[in-house]
Amino acid sequence: MRTWFSRHPVWFMAFYMVFYLTVFHWLEVHVTVPDIWVHCRLDDFIPFCKYAIVPYLAWFGWIPFTLFYLLWKAPRADFWRLCLPLFAGMTFALACYIVLPTGLYLRPYRVYGNDIFAQAVRLLYATDAPGGGRALRVHRAGHRAAQAAQLH
């Protein structure tokens, strides 16, 4: 199976996406309130910036774009150098959350403004589960994997 996946990396990504989204959905449904809320007084001083929605949403396009770019334009080893740590980190983040569900609540009480950024943040808050500990870990895992791949 390993050799089949090495010859068919798009299928590897597709199977992993199905696995990941299934587990993520299961967590969203079954873990509605985290066991531990992670918070310190410094969190209260983090300013809210509605413009941060742009890099947040860009992440969801940047990762697949980078994977496909490396797959088609770079040596295959570069693709696997990003893909394997990225998927391992995302899986590790899910496993950590299954073992110890944590939450991080940094949302402001109200998002002011009617511009596109404020509307996008309100839409995200309406569709996303509160206590986004899972998403933060996954974004961090993806960021670290991309950094590691760039260093090699």
mmCIF file of C-alpha atoms in Angstrom:
data_model
loop_
_atom_site.group_PDB
_atom_site.id
_atom_site.type_symbol
_atom_site.label_atom_id
_atom_site.label_comp_id
_atom_site.label_asym_id
_atom_site.label_seq_id
_atom_site.Cartn_x
_atom_site.Cartn_y
_atom_site.Cartn_z
ATOM 1 C CA MET A 1 0.000 0.000 0.000
ATOM 2 C CA ARG A 2 2.878 2.366 0.763
ATOM 3 C CA THR A 3 4.303 1.973 -2.728
ATOM 4 C CA TRP A 4 0.851 2.513 -4.233
ATOM 5 C CA PHE A 5 0.454 5.772 -2.315
ATOM 6 C CA SER A 6 3.958 6.875 -3.289
ATOM 7 C CA ARG A 7 2.992 6.432 -6.945
ATOM 8 C CA HIS A 8 -0.435 8.072 -6.443
ATOM 9 C CA PRO A 9 0.096 11.042 -4.123
ATOM 10 C CA VAL A 10 -3.185 12.714 -5.094
ATOM 11 C CA TRP A 11 -5.058 9.664 -3.851
ATOM 12 C CA PHE A 12 -2.988 9.769 -0.663
ATOM 13 C CA MET A 13 -4.100 13.366 -0.095
ATOM 14 C CA ALA A 14 -7.716 12.481 -0.926
ATOM 15 C CA PHE A 15 -7.805 9.551 1.507
ATOM 16 C CA TYR A 16 -6.194 11.662 4.204
ATOM 17 C CA MET A 17 -8.698 14.456 3.637
ATOM 18 C CA VAL A 18 -11.594 12.013 4.059
ATOM 19 C CA PHE A 19 -9.995 10.618 7.234
ATOM 20 C CA TYR A 20 -9.247 14.055 8.664
ATOM 21 C CA LEU A 21 -12.649 15.583 7.918
ATOM 22 C CA THR A 22 -14.410 12.528 9.342
ATOM 23 C CA VAL A 23 -12.507 12.726 12.622
ATOM 24 C CA PHE A 24 -12.865 16.524 12.786
ATOM 25 C CA HIS A 25 -16.626 16.252 12.237
ATOM 26 C CA TRP A 26 -16.888 13.538 14.878
ATOM 27 C CA LEU A 27 -15.114 15.828 17.350
ATOM 28 C CA GLU A 28 -17.381 18.759 16.463
ATOM 29 C CA VAL A 29 -20.457 16.602 17.129
ATOM 30 C CA HIS A 30 -19.308 14.680 20.214
ATOM 31 C CA VAL A 31 -17.135 17.194 22.056
ATOM 32 C CA THR A 32 -19.416 20.184 22.412
ATOM 33 C CA VAL A 33 -17.857 21.574 25.599
ATOM 34 C CA PRO A 34 -14.108 21.191 26.132
ATOM 35 C CA ASP A 35 -12.882 19.622 29.373
ATOM 36 C CA ILE A 36 -10.344 22.387 29.932
ATOM 37 C CA TRP A 37 -10.544 26.045 28.922
ATOM 38 C CA VAL A 38 -7.081 27.430 28.290
ATOM 39 C CA HIS A 39 -6.829 31.051 29.421
ATOM 40 C CA CYS A 40 -4.445 33.431 31.124
ATOM 41 C CA ARG A 41 -4.669 37.138 31.954
ATOM 42 C CA LEU A 42 -2.495 38.019 28.957
ATOM 43 C CA ASP A 43 -5.231 36.666 26.675
ATOM 44 C CA ASP A 44 -7.436 39.544 27.797
ATOM 45 C CA PHE A 45 -4.953 42.030 26.314
ATOM 46 C CA ILE A 46 -4.900 40.504 22.830
ATOM 47 C CA PRO A 47 -6.565 43.065 20.588
ATOM 48 C CA PHE A 48 -9.204 41.914 18.153
ATOM 49 C CA CYS A 49 -8.402 42.624 14.502
ATOM 50 C CA LYS A 50 -11.120 41.829 12.011
ATOM 51 C CA TYR A 51 -8.577 42.009 9.182
ATOM 52 C CA ALA A 52 -6.943 38.836 10.513
ATOM 53 C CA ILE A 53 -9.715 36.937 8.737
ATOM 54 C CA VAL A 54 -7.740 37.362 5.494
ATOM 55 C CA PRO A 55 -4.677 35.257 6.467
ATOM 56 C CA TYR A 56 -6.949 32.863 8.369
ATOM 57 C CA LEU A 57 -8.991 32.117 5.252
ATOM 58 C CA ALA A 58 -5.924 32.223 2.996
ATOM 59 C CA TRP A 59 -4.473 29.307 4.973
ATOM 60 C CA PHE A 60 -7.188 27.013 3.587
ATOM 61 C CA GLY A 61 -6.090 27.774 0.031
ATOM 62 C CA TRP A 62 -2.379 28.132 0.685
ATOM 63 C CA ILE A 63 -1.854 24.591 2.002
ATOM 64 C CA PRO A 64 -3.554 22.736 -0.912
ATOM 65 C CA PHE A 65 -1.973 25.119 -3.446
ATOM 66 C CA THR A 66 1.480 24.488 -1.970
ATOM 67 C CA LEU A 67 0.974 20.718 -1.948
ATOM 68 C CA PHE A 68 -0.200 20.613 -5.557
ATOM 69 C CA TYR A 69 2.508 23.028 -6.663
ATOM 70 C CA LEU A 70 5.195 20.850 -5.094
ATOM 71 C CA LEU A 71 3.585 17.761 -6.535
ATOM 72 C CA TRP A 72 3.614 19.035 -10.116
ATOM 73 C CA LYS A 73 6.500 21.516 -10.286
ATOM 74 C CA ALA A 74 9.120 20.353 -7.790
ATOM 75 C CA PRO A 75 10.962 17.101 -7.150
ATOM 76 C CA ARG A 76 8.693 14.505 -5.544
ATOM 77 C CA ALA A 77 10.884 14.515 -2.418
ATOM 78 C CA ASP A 78 9.909 18.156 -1.779
ATOM 79 C CA PHE A 79 6.245 17.200 -1.881
ATOM 80 C CA TRP A 80 6.704 14.403 0.650
ATOM 81 C CA ARG A 81 8.911 16.658 2.814
ATOM 82 C CA LEU A 82 5.897 18.945 3.300
ATOM 83 C CA CYS A 83 3.057 16.454 3.060
ATOM 84 C CA LEU A 84 4.151 13.891 5.641
ATOM 85 C CA PRO A 85 4.988 16.304 8.503
ATOM 86 C CA LEU A 86 1.871 18.341 7.732
ATOM 87 C CA PHE A 87 -0.438 15.345 7.872
ATOM 88 C CA ALA A 88 1.385 13.863 10.873
ATOM 89 C CA GLY A 89 1.058 17.162 12.748
ATOM 90 C CA MET A 90 -2.627 17.478 11.901
ATOM 91 C CA THR A 91 -3.249 13.904 13.026
ATOM 92 C CA PHE A 92 -1.273 14.495 16.229
ATOM 93 C CA ALA A 93 -3.351 17.615 16.925
ATOM 94 C CA LEU A 94 -6.570 15.628 16.524
ATOM 95 C CA ALA A 95 -5.237 12.841 18.753
ATOM 96 C CA CYS A 96 -4.303 15.354 21.457
ATOM 97 C CA TYR A 97 -7.772 16.849 21.321
ATOM 98 C CA ILE A 98 -9.400 13.415 21.546
ATOM 99 C CA VAL A 99 -7.351 12.581 24.657
ATOM 100 C CA LEU A 100 -7.732 15.994 26.317
ATOM 101 C CA PRO A 101 -10.380 18.290 24.807
ATOM 102 C CA THR A 102 -9.279 21.870 25.381
ATOM 103 C CA GLY A 103 -10.839 25.140 24.337
ATOM 104 C CA LEU A 104 -9.565 28.629 23.763
ATOM 105 C CA TYR A 105 -12.094 31.433 23.830
ATOM 106 C CA LEU A 106 -10.700 34.654 22.404
ATOM 107 C CA ARG A 107 -13.756 35.915 20.568
ATOM 108 C CA PRO A 108 -14.923 39.445 21.287
ATOM 109 C CA TYR A 109 -18.436 39.986 22.594
ATOM 110 C CA ARG A 110 -19.361 41.842 19.425
ATOM 111 C CA VAL A 111 -17.749 42.424 16.024
ATOM 112 C CA TYR A 112 -18.321 46.042 15.033
ATOM 113 C CA GLY A 113 -18.678 47.317 11.498
ATOM 114 C CA ASN A 114 -20.488 46.377 8.319
ATOM 115 C CA ASP A 115 -17.504 46.047 6.008
ATOM 116 C CA ILE A 116 -16.609 42.783 4.311
ATOM 117 C CA PHE A 117 -14.083 41.840 7.032
ATOM 118 C CA ALA A 118 -16.557 42.224 9.898
ATOM 119 C CA GLN A 119 -19.206 40.324 7.947
ATOM 120 C CA ALA A 120 -16.744 37.503 7.201
ATOM 121 C CA VAL A 121 -15.799 37.244 10.896
ATOM 122 C CA ARG A 122 -19.467 37.137 11.941
ATOM 123 C CA LEU A 123 -20.150 34.457 9.334
ATOM 124 C CA LEU A 124 -17.197 32.418 10.598
ATOM 125 C CA TYR A 125 -18.376 32.756 14.207
ATOM 126 C CA ALA A 126 -21.892 31.686 13.205
ATOM 127 C CA THR A 127 -20.671 28.495 11.510
ATOM 128 C CA ASP A 128 -17.661 27.603 13.674
ATOM 129 C CA ALA A 129 -17.971 25.885 17.034
ATOM 130 C CA PRO A 130 -16.955 28.083 19.985
ATOM 131 C CA GLY A 131 -13.676 27.351 21.709
ATOM 132 C CA GLY A 132 -11.560 26.899 18.595
ATOM 133 C CA GLY A 133 -8.782 24.864 20.185
ATOM 134 C CA ARG A 134 -8.805 22.297 17.385
ATOM 135 C CA ALA A 135 -8.399 24.827 14.605
ATOM 136 C CA LEU A 136 -5.542 26.600 16.355
ATOM 137 C CA ARG A 137 -3.596 23.378 16.826
ATOM 138 C CA VAL A 138 -4.133 22.338 13.230
ATOM 139 C CA HIS A 139 -3.076 25.740 11.864
ATOM 140 C CA ARG A 140 -0.006 25.630 14.079
ATOM 141 C CA ALA A 141 0.837 22.114 12.892
ATOM 142 C CA GLY A 142 0.485 23.195 9.268
ATOM 143 C CA HIS A 143 2.618 26.268 9.810
ATOM 144 C CA ARG A 144 5.391 24.286 11.516
ATOM 145 C CA ALA A 145 5.385 21.623 8.791
ATOM 146 C CA ALA A 146 5.698 24.286 6.105
ATOM 147 C CA GLN A 147 8.570 25.912 7.976
ATOM 148 C CA ALA A 148 10.348 22.583 8.388
ATOM 149 C CA ALA A 149 9.951 21.791 4.685
ATOM 150 C CA GLN A 150 11.448 25.148 3.738
ATOM 151 C CA LEU A 151 14.515 24.557 5.929
ATOM 152 C CA HIS A 152 15.495 21.360 4.103
#
